[in-house]
Amino acid sequence: MKKSLIMTLTALVLALMPARAAIYIVGSGPFGNWDPANGVEMTHEGNGIYTLTMHINGTEWFVFADKLTSDWNDFNANHRYGPNGNGSQDVTVTETYTTQKANNNHAYRFQGSDADYTFTFNLNNLTFKIDYYIPPVAPDPF
């Protein structure tokens, strides 16, 4: 009885805990070469915030996704977060952009200047931002 109760409570707790979503960047170059079954998983920082730091030199097209799949129709209709309007949307460093689940094949276009950039995706309000990567400062040992 006691073992059964513990197993039931454990199952209940696991059922009530929200599953951690995975967010990927899919696109040209370092983002997976436009294969919806291939992308780079972002790091979950907690509270719905996901980050990824990449070295970008030249023009890259990308979208966010909450699942990787080999089915383009499923990917475009259900898992792709893309531009709000038609066509590719140019994005730049430091501005915040709103995205949406996009049933289309449009993408974001970013021009990197041979530098490291941090992409931050907020799953709570469906926004993202690109910043120049700033390495953490090592603490002063004295």
Tab-separated table of N, CA and C in Angstrom:
chain	number	residue	atom	x	y	z
A	1	MET	N	0.827	-1.190	0.000
A	1	MET	CA	0.000	0.000	0.000
A	1	MET	C	0.868	1.249	0.000
A	2	LYS	N	1.874	1.279	0.888
A	2	LYS	CA	2.734	2.450	0.998
A	2	LYS	C	3.502	2.681	-0.303
A	3	LYS	N	4.032	1.587	-0.883
A	3	LYS	CA	4.777	1.695	-2.136
A	3	LYS	C	3.870	2.195	-3.256
A	4	SER	N	2.646	1.700	-3.308
A	4	SER	CA	1.676	2.111	-4.320
A	4	SER	C	1.339	3.593	-4.178
A	5	LEU	N	1.181	4.055	-2.942
A	5	LEU	CA	0.876	5.457	-2.686
A	5	LEU	C	2.046	6.352	-3.118
A	6	ILE	N	3.278	5.945	-2.817
A	6	ILE	CA	4.460	6.720	-3.209
A	6	ILE	C	4.558	6.793	-4.731
A	7	MET	N	4.324	5.669	-5.404
A	7	MET	CA	4.375	5.657	-6.862
A	7	MET	C	3.295	6.544	-7.457
A	8	THR	N	2.104	6.531	-6.871
A	8	THR	CA	1.005	7.372	-7.350
A	8	THR	C	1.330	8.845	-7.153
A	9	LEU	N	1.858	9.199	-5.986
A	9	LEU	CA	2.232	10.589	-5.725
A	9	LEU	C	3.350	11.051	-6.649
A	10	THR	N	4.330	10.187	-6.888
A	10	THR	CA	5.419	10.531	-7.798
A	10	THR	C	4.882	10.772	-9.200
A	11	ALA	N	4.000	9.915	-9.665
A	11	ALA	CA	3.406	10.073	-10.997
A	11	ALA	C	2.607	11.363	-11.080
A	12	LEU	N	1.892	11.704	-10.016
A	12	LEU	CA	1.109	12.934	-9.981
A	12	LEU	C	2.003	14.161	-10.038
A	13	VAL	N	3.074	14.151	-9.271
A	13	VAL	CA	4.013	15.286	-9.273
A	13	VAL	C	4.626	15.450	-10.659
A	14	LEU	N	5.047	14.352	-11.280
A	14	LEU	CA	5.637	14.430	-12.617
A	14	LEU	C	4.626	14.918	-13.646
A	15	ALA	N	3.375	14.531	-13.492
A	15	ALA	CA	2.341	14.960	-14.428
A	15	ALA	C	2.043	16.445	-14.292
A	16	LEU	N	2.153	16.971	-13.077
A	16	LEU	CA	1.850	18.381	-12.846
A	16	LEU	C	3.011	19.309	-13.177
A	17	MET	N	4.228	18.762	-13.195
A	17	MET	CA	5.391	19.588	-13.508
A	17	MET	C	5.388	19.916	-14.992
A	18	PRO	N	5.561	21.190	-15.355
A	18	PRO	CA	5.607	21.512	-16.785
A	18	PRO	C	6.875	20.950	-17.405
A	19	ALA	N	6.720	20.378	-18.581
A	19	ALA	CA	7.888	19.858	-19.286
A	19	ALA	C	8.700	21.017	-19.838
A	20	ARG	N	9.996	20.869	-19.782
A	20	ARG	CA	10.863	21.907	-20.332
A	20	ARG	C	10.830	21.796	-21.840
A	21	ALA	N	10.448	22.867	-22.472
A	21	ALA	CA	10.427	22.884	-23.927
A	21	ALA	C	11.851	22.991	-24.447
A	22	ALA	N	12.052	22.516	-25.636
A	22	ALA	CA	13.328	22.702	-26.316
A	22	ALA	C	13.102	23.720	-27.427
A	23	ILE	N	14.044	24.626	-27.592
A	23	ILE	CA	13.981	25.610	-28.671
A	23	ILE	C	15.241	25.456	-29.507
A	24	TYR	N	15.073	25.465	-30.821
A	24	TYR	CA	16.173	25.286	-31.757
A	24	TYR	C	16.249	26.483	-32.692
A	25	ILE	N	17.438	26.743	-33.227
A	25	ILE	CA	17.585	27.648	-34.360
A	25	ILE	C	17.863	26.771	-35.573
A	26	VAL	N	17.073	26.979	-36.615
A	26	VAL	CA	17.225	26.236	-37.862
A	26	VAL	C	17.430	27.259	-38.967
A	27	GLY	N	18.369	27.011	-39.847
A	27	GLY	CA	18.567	27.943	-40.944
A	27	GLY	C	19.802	27.642	-41.741
A	28	SER	N	20.337	28.686	-42.352
A	28	SER	CA	21.524	28.516	-43.174
A	28	SER	C	22.768	28.517	-42.286
A	29	GLY	N	23.893	28.168	-42.866
A	29	GLY	CA	25.158	28.210	-42.145
A	29	GLY	C	25.141	27.395	-40.872
A	30	PRO	N	25.488	28.024	-39.751
A	30	PRO	CA	25.641	27.274	-38.503
A	30	PRO	C	24.330	26.793	-37.894
A	31	PHE	N	23.217	27.201	-38.467
A	31	PHE	CA	21.930	26.895	-37.857
A	31	PHE	C	21.295	25.600	-38.348
A	32	GLY	N	21.926	24.862	-39.237
A	32	GLY	CA	21.369	23.575	-39.645
A	32	GLY	C	21.108	23.421	-41.129
A	33	ASN	N	21.528	24.381	-41.936
A	33	ASN	CA	21.421	24.278	-43.402
A	33	ASN	C	20.006	24.000	-43.902
A	34	TRP	N	19.020	24.664	-43.359
A	34	TRP	CA	17.622	24.593	-43.781
A	34	TRP	C	17.078	23.182	-43.859
A	35	ASP	N	17.431	22.401	-42.914
A	35	ASP	CA	16.878	21.063	-42.784
A	35	ASP	C	16.015	21.075	-41.535
A	36	PRO	N	14.682	20.917	-41.647
A	36	PRO	CA	13.835	21.009	-40.454
A	36	PRO	C	14.066	19.884	-39.452
A	37	ALA	N	14.814	18.862	-39.863
A	37	ALA	CA	15.151	17.789	-38.935
A	37	ALA	C	16.481	18.052	-38.249
A	38	ASN	N	17.123	19.168	-38.594
A	38	ASN	CA	18.447	19.486	-38.064
A	38	ASN	C	18.469	20.955	-37.665
A	39	GLY	N	18.957	21.236	-36.515
A	39	GLY	CA	19.081	22.597	-36.025
A	39	GLY	C	19.968	22.582	-34.811
A	40	VAL	N	20.190	23.738	-34.230
A	40	VAL	CA	21.042	23.845	-33.054
A	40	VAL	C	20.155	24.139	-31.845
A	41	GLU	N	20.236	23.290	-30.827
A	41	GLU	CA	19.424	23.503	-29.630
A	41	GLU	C	19.999	24.652	-28.815
A	42	MET	N	19.110	25.536	-28.391
A	42	MET	CA	19.504	26.665	-27.558
A	42	MET	C	19.584	26.208	-26.098
A	43	THR	N	20.345	26.908	-25.304
A	43	THR	CA	20.491	26.591	-23.885
A	43	THR	C	19.343	27.212	-23.102
A	44	HIS	N	18.666	26.391	-22.295
A	44	HIS	CA	17.574	26.900	-21.472
A	44	HIS	C	18.164	27.553	-20.231
A	45	GLU	N	17.932	28.852	-20.094
A	45	GLU	CA	18.456	29.611	-18.962
A	45	GLU	C	17.477	29.647	-17.798
A	46	GLY	N	16.282	29.105	-17.980
A	46	GLY	CA	15.239	29.155	-16.962
A	46	GLY	C	14.223	30.231	-17.290
A	47	ASN	N	13.036	30.111	-16.736
A	47	ASN	CA	11.965	31.091	-16.911
A	47	ASN	C	11.632	31.366	-18.376
A	48	GLY	N	11.741	30.362	-19.224
A	48	GLY	CA	11.360	30.523	-20.622
A	48	GLY	C	12.373	31.241	-21.485
A	49	ILE	N	13.579	31.470	-20.983
A	49	ILE	CA	14.622	32.175	-21.726
A	49	ILE	C	15.611	31.157	-22.288
A	50	TYR	N	15.907	31.270	-23.579
A	50	TYR	CA	16.840	30.377	-24.268
A	50	TYR	C	17.913	31.212	-24.948
A	51	THR	N	19.162	30.749	-24.898
A	51	THR	CA	20.251	31.503	-25.510
A	51	THR	C	21.126	30.588	-26.362
A	52	LEU	N	21.823	31.210	-27.285
A	52	LEU	CA	22.804	30.517	-28.114
A	52	LEU	C	23.816	31.535	-28.596
A	53	THR	N	25.090	31.223	-28.446
A	53	THR	CA	26.152	32.095	-28.948
A	53	THR	C	26.806	31.418	-30.140
A	54	MET	N	26.913	32.173	-31.252
A	54	MET	CA	27.463	31.648	-32.504
A	54	MET	C	28.376	32.677	-33.140
A	55	HIS	N	29.369	32.181	-33.867
A	55	HIS	CA	30.221	33.062	-34.669
A	55	HIS	C	29.567	33.195	-36.041
A	56	ILE	N	29.287	34.430	-36.461
A	56	ILE	CA	28.600	34.679	-37.728
A	56	ILE	C	29.445	35.625	-38.571
A	57	ASN	N	29.690	35.215	-39.807
A	57	ASN	CA	30.382	36.070	-40.766
A	57	ASN	C	29.613	35.980	-42.077
A	58	GLY	N	28.928	37.039	-42.433
A	58	GLY	CA	28.123	37.047	-43.650
A	58	GLY	C	26.642	36.964	-43.328
A	59	THR	N	25.854	36.764	-44.366
A	59	THR	CA	24.404	36.755	-44.232
A	59	THR	C	23.908	35.367	-43.862
A	60	GLU	N	23.051	35.303	-42.856
A	60	GLU	CA	22.435	34.045	-42.420
A	60	GLU	C	20.922	34.246	-42.361
A	61	TRP	N	20.189	33.194	-42.744
A	61	TRP	CA	18.742	33.171	-42.607
A	61	TRP	C	18.405	32.142	-41.541
A	62	PHE	N	17.434	32.448	-40.676
A	62	PHE	CA	17.107	31.510	-39.600
A	62	PHE	C	15.683	31.686	-39.129
A	63	VAL	N	15.169	30.653	-38.471
A	63	VAL	CA	13.916	30.683	-37.731
A	63	VAL	C	14.141	29.925	-36.437
A	64	PHE	N	13.226	30.067	-35.511
A	64	PHE	CA	13.236	29.288	-34.280
A	64	PHE	C	12.238	28.148	-34.434
A	65	ALA	N	12.425	27.086	-33.673
A	65	ALA	CA	11.499	25.953	-33.729
A	65	ALA	C	11.406	25.314	-32.357
A	66	ASP	N	10.226	24.760	-32.042
A	66	ASP	CA	10.073	24.056	-30.774
A	66	ASP	C	10.141	22.548	-30.961
A	67	LYS	N	10.384	22.099	-32.208
A	67	LYS	CA	10.552	20.673	-32.480
A	67	LYS	C	11.263	20.534	-33.819
A	68	LEU	N	12.110	19.541	-33.930
A	68	LEU	CA	12.730	19.207	-35.202
A	68	LEU	C	11.964	18.048	-35.816
A	69	THR	N	11.727	18.123	-37.115
A	69	THR	CA	10.961	17.097	-37.801
A	69	THR	C	11.431	17.006	-39.248
A	70	SER	N	11.324	15.845	-39.848
A	70	SER	CA	11.723	15.695	-41.250
A	70	SER	C	10.593	16.079	-42.205
A	71	ASP	N	9.436	16.426	-41.678
A	71	ASP	CA	8.274	16.789	-42.485
A	71	ASP	C	8.175	18.312	-42.583
A	72	TRP	N	8.480	18.850	-43.781
A	72	TRP	CA	8.457	20.310	-43.964
A	72	TRP	C	7.087	20.891	-43.657
A	73	ASN	N	6.003	20.232	-44.085
A	73	ASN	CA	4.663	20.764	-43.845
A	73	ASN	C	4.362	20.839	-42.362
A	74	ASP	N	4.708	19.786	-41.630
A	74	ASP	CA	4.505	19.782	-40.179
A	74	ASP	C	5.351	20.863	-39.521
A	75	PHE	N	6.603	20.981	-39.962
A	75	PHE	CA	7.511	21.987	-39.416
A	75	PHE	C	6.955	23.396	-39.619
A	76	ASN	N	6.563	23.708	-40.872
A	76	ASN	CA	6.064	25.053	-41.181
A	76	ASN	C	4.743	25.355	-40.490
A	77	ALA	N	3.868	24.373	-40.399
A	77	ALA	CA	2.534	24.624	-39.851
A	77	ALA	C	2.491	24.617	-38.331
A	78	ASN	N	3.396	23.868	-37.683
A	78	ASN	CA	3.233	23.654	-36.248
A	78	ASN	C	4.415	24.025	-35.365
A	79	HIS	N	5.619	24.079	-35.899
A	79	HIS	CA	6.781	24.207	-35.022
A	79	HIS	C	7.683	25.394	-35.323
A	80	ARG	N	7.453	26.098	-36.398
A	80	ARG	CA	8.319	27.195	-36.821
A	80	ARG	C	7.848	28.515	-36.225
A	81	TYR	N	8.785	29.264	-35.637
A	81	TYR	CA	8.533	30.635	-35.201
A	81	TYR	C	9.263	31.534	-36.187
A	82	GLY	N	8.505	32.362	-36.899
A	82	GLY	CA	9.119	33.168	-37.940
A	82	GLY	C	8.604	34.591	-37.974
A	83	PRO	N	8.903	35.305	-39.066
A	83	PRO	CA	8.489	36.710	-39.181
A	83	PRO	C	6.977	36.856	-39.192
A	84	ASN	N	6.522	38.030	-38.758
A	84	ASN	CA	5.095	38.323	-38.730
A	84	ASN	C	4.544	38.628	-40.112
A	85	GLY	N	5.383	39.135	-41.015
A	85	GLY	CA	4.891	39.533	-42.332
A	85	GLY	C	5.362	38.601	-43.417
A	86	ASN	N	5.201	39.057	-44.653
A	86	ASN	CA	5.611	38.268	-45.814
A	86	ASN	C	7.081	38.500	-46.115
A	87	GLY	N	7.724	37.469	-46.626
A	87	GLY	CA	9.121	37.600	-47.031
A	87	GLY	C	10.074	37.533	-45.858
A	88	SER	N	11.340	37.606	-46.165
A	88	SER	CA	12.365	37.588	-45.119
A	88	SER	C	12.386	38.925	-44.398
A	89	GLN	N	12.647	38.870	-43.105
A	89	GLN	CA	12.710	40.088	-42.300
A	89	GLN	C	14.144	40.313	-41.849
A	90	ASP	N	14.680	41.494	-42.156
A	90	ASP	CA	16.027	41.838	-41.712
A	90	ASP	C	16.009	42.125	-40.216
A	91	VAL	N	16.987	41.572	-39.500
A	91	VAL	CA	17.125	41.834	-38.072
A	91	VAL	C	18.553	42.298	-37.810
A	92	THR	N	18.712	43.118	-36.785
A	92	THR	CA	20.006	43.688	-36.456
A	92	THR	C	20.333	43.450	-34.990
A	93	VAL	N	21.519	43.836	-34.613
A	93	VAL	CA	21.975	43.692	-33.233
A	93	VAL	C	21.240	44.692	-32.345
A	94	THR	N	20.945	44.290	-31.129
A	94	THR	CA	20.383	45.043	-29.992
A	94	THR	C	18.889	45.343	-30.073
A	95	GLU	N	18.236	45.252	-31.215
A	95	GLU	CA	16.791	45.475	-31.249
A	95	GLU	C	16.064	44.221	-30.800
A	96	THR	N	14.861	44.390	-30.216
A	96	THR	CA	14.025	43.264	-29.820
A	96	THR	C	12.952	43.071	-30.877
A	97	TYR	N	12.746	41.830	-31.285
A	97	TYR	CA	11.785	41.505	-32.331
A	97	TYR	C	10.730	40.551	-31.804
A	98	THR	N	9.511	40.733	-32.287
A	98	THR	CA	8.411	39.828	-31.963
A	98	THR	C	8.340	38.762	-33.047
A	99	THR	N	8.095	37.540	-32.631
A	99	THR	CA	7.947	36.452	-33.586
A	99	THR	C	6.617	35.769	-33.345
A	100	GLN	N	6.298	34.793	-34.158
A	100	GLN	CA	5.038	34.075	-34.000
A	100	GLN	C	5.177	32.688	-34.600
A	101	LYS	N	4.257	31.788	-34.210
A	101	LYS	CA	4.158	30.517	-34.904
A	101	LYS	C	3.708	30.877	-36.315
A	102	ALA	N	4.538	30.603	-37.296
A	102	ALA	CA	4.301	31.108	-38.635
A	102	ALA	C	4.075	29.977	-39.621
A	103	ASN	N	2.878	29.924	-40.197
A	103	ASN	CA	2.560	28.910	-41.189
A	103	ASN	C	2.991	29.423	-42.567
A	104	ASN	N	4.283	29.627	-42.714
A	104	ASN	CA	4.837	30.081	-43.984
A	104	ASN	C	6.291	29.648	-44.034
A	105	ASN	N	6.972	29.998	-45.095
A	105	ASN	CA	8.368	29.599	-45.199
A	105	ASN	C	9.307	30.793	-45.175
A	106	HIS	N	8.883	31.881	-44.539
A	106	HIS	CA	9.717	33.071	-44.434
A	106	HIS	C	10.684	32.941	-43.266
A	107	ALA	N	11.740	33.749	-43.300
A	107	ALA	CA	12.794	33.625	-42.291
A	107	ALA	C	13.323	35.003	-41.906
A	108	TYR	N	14.115	35.020	-40.855
A	108	TYR	CA	14.842	36.225	-40.461
A	108	TYR	C	16.186	36.232	-41.176
A	109	ARG	N	16.641	37.424	-41.564
A	109	ARG	CA	17.922	37.564	-42.240
A	109	ARG	C	18.822	38.446	-41.379
A	110	PHE	N	20.022	37.926	-41.074
A	110	PHE	CA	20.960	38.640	-40.203
A	110	PHE	C	22.323	38.719	-40.883
A	111	GLN	N	22.929	39.890	-40.833
A	111	GLN	CA	24.260	40.099	-41.402
A	111	GLN	C	25.280	40.168	-40.270
A	112	GLY	N	26.105	39.129	-40.146
A	112	GLY	CA	27.150	39.112	-39.127
A	112	GLY	C	28.448	39.666	-39.670
A	113	SER	N	29.229	40.259	-38.795
A	113	SER	CA	30.480	40.899	-39.224
A	113	SER	C	31.690	40.208	-38.609
A	114	ASP	N	31.776	38.883	-38.825
A	114	ASP	CA	32.906	38.082	-38.354
A	114	ASP	C	33.108	38.248	-36.849
A	115	ALA	N	32.001	38.046	-36.109
A	115	ALA	CA	32.032	38.223	-34.657
A	115	ALA	C	31.145	37.165	-34.015
A	116	ASP	N	31.231	37.058	-32.697
A	116	ASP	CA	30.359	36.177	-31.935
A	116	ASP	C	29.115	36.960	-31.515
A	117	TYR	N	27.965	36.315	-31.650
A	117	TYR	CA	26.687	36.932	-31.302
A	117	TYR	C	25.903	35.991	-30.403
A	118	THR	N	25.154	36.576	-29.463
A	118	THR	CA	24.284	35.797	-28.591
A	118	THR	C	22.840	36.051	-29.002
A	119	PHE	N	22.141	34.970	-29.341
A	119	PHE	CA	20.729	35.015	-29.671
A	119	PHE	C	19.960	34.650	-28.406
A	120	THR	N	19.004	35.486	-28.023
A	120	THR	CA	18.181	35.232	-26.843
A	120	THR	C	16.725	35.163	-27.277
A	121	PHE	N	16.078	34.031	-26.996
A	121	PHE	CA	14.681	33.803	-27.359
A	121	PHE	C	13.866	33.710	-26.080
A	122	ASN	N	12.788	34.485	-25.992
A	122	ASN	CA	11.906	34.471	-24.833
A	122	ASN	C	10.611	33.757	-25.225
A	123	LEU	N	10.442	32.537	-24.732
A	123	LEU	CA	9.269	31.742	-25.073
A	123	LEU	C	8.000	32.307	-24.443
A	124	ASN	N	8.113	33.068	-23.363
A	124	ASN	CA	6.937	33.613	-22.670
A	124	ASN	C	6.211	34.661	-23.503
A	125	ASN	N	6.966	35.570	-24.120
A	125	ASN	CA	6.321	36.624	-24.892
A	125	ASN	C	6.686	36.594	-26.371
A	126	LEU	N	7.345	35.511	-26.816
A	126	LEU	CA	7.708	35.295	-28.209
A	126	LEU	C	8.469	36.487	-28.800
A	127	THR	N	9.545	36.837	-28.111
A	127	THR	CA	10.439	37.866	-28.622
A	127	THR	C	11.850	37.303	-28.672
A	128	PHE	N	12.698	37.955	-29.473
A	128	PHE	CA	14.108	37.574	-29.483
A	128	PHE	C	14.957	38.803	-29.733
A	129	LYS	N	16.224	38.656	-29.376
A	129	LYS	CA	17.179	39.747	-29.490
A	129	LYS	C	18.534	39.142	-29.834
A	130	ILE	N	19.332	39.879	-30.596
A	130	ILE	CA	20.688	39.460	-30.933
A	130	ILE	C	21.641	40.524	-30.388
A	131	ASP	N	22.631	40.094	-29.642
A	131	ASP	CA	23.630	41.005	-29.083
A	131	ASP	C	25.022	40.519	-29.445
A	132	TYR	N	25.976	41.442	-29.486
A	132	TYR	CA	27.371	41.026	-29.581
A	132	TYR	C	27.703	40.236	-28.327
A	133	TYR	N	28.417	39.149	-28.481
A	133	TYR	CA	28.806	38.345	-27.328
A	133	TYR	C	29.886	39.060	-26.545
A	134	ILE	N	29.682	39.165	-25.255
A	134	ILE	CA	30.680	39.752	-24.351
A	134	ILE	C	31.113	38.651	-23.401
A	135	PRO	N	32.381	38.206	-23.508
A	135	PRO	CA	32.814	37.135	-22.607
A	135	PRO	C	32.740	37.568	-21.150
A	136	PRO	N	32.402	36.642	-20.258
A	136	PRO	CA	32.341	36.998	-18.831
A	136	PRO	C	33.724	37.405	-18.319
A	137	VAL	N	33.713	38.362	-17.431
A	137	VAL	CA	34.966	38.836	-16.830
A	137	VAL	C	35.355	37.896	-15.707
A	138	ALA	N	36.595	37.446	-15.735
A	138	ALA	CA	37.087	36.572	-14.669
A	138	ALA	C	37.194	37.378	-13.377
A	139	PRO	N	36.762	36.775	-12.263
A	139	PRO	CA	36.842	37.507	-10.989
A	139	PRO	C	38.305	37.746	-10.604
A	140	ASP	N	38.528	38.856	-9.932
A	140	ASP	CA	39.862	39.206	-9.444
A	140	ASP	C	40.222	38.259	-8.304
A	141	PRO	N	41.297	37.476	-8.440
A	141	PRO	CA	41.618	36.510	-7.386
A	141	PRO	C	42.047	37.168	-6.082
A	142	PHE	N	42.326	38.449	-6.117
A	142	PHE	CA	42.724	39.145	-4.890
A	142	PHE	C	41.567	39.941	-4.378
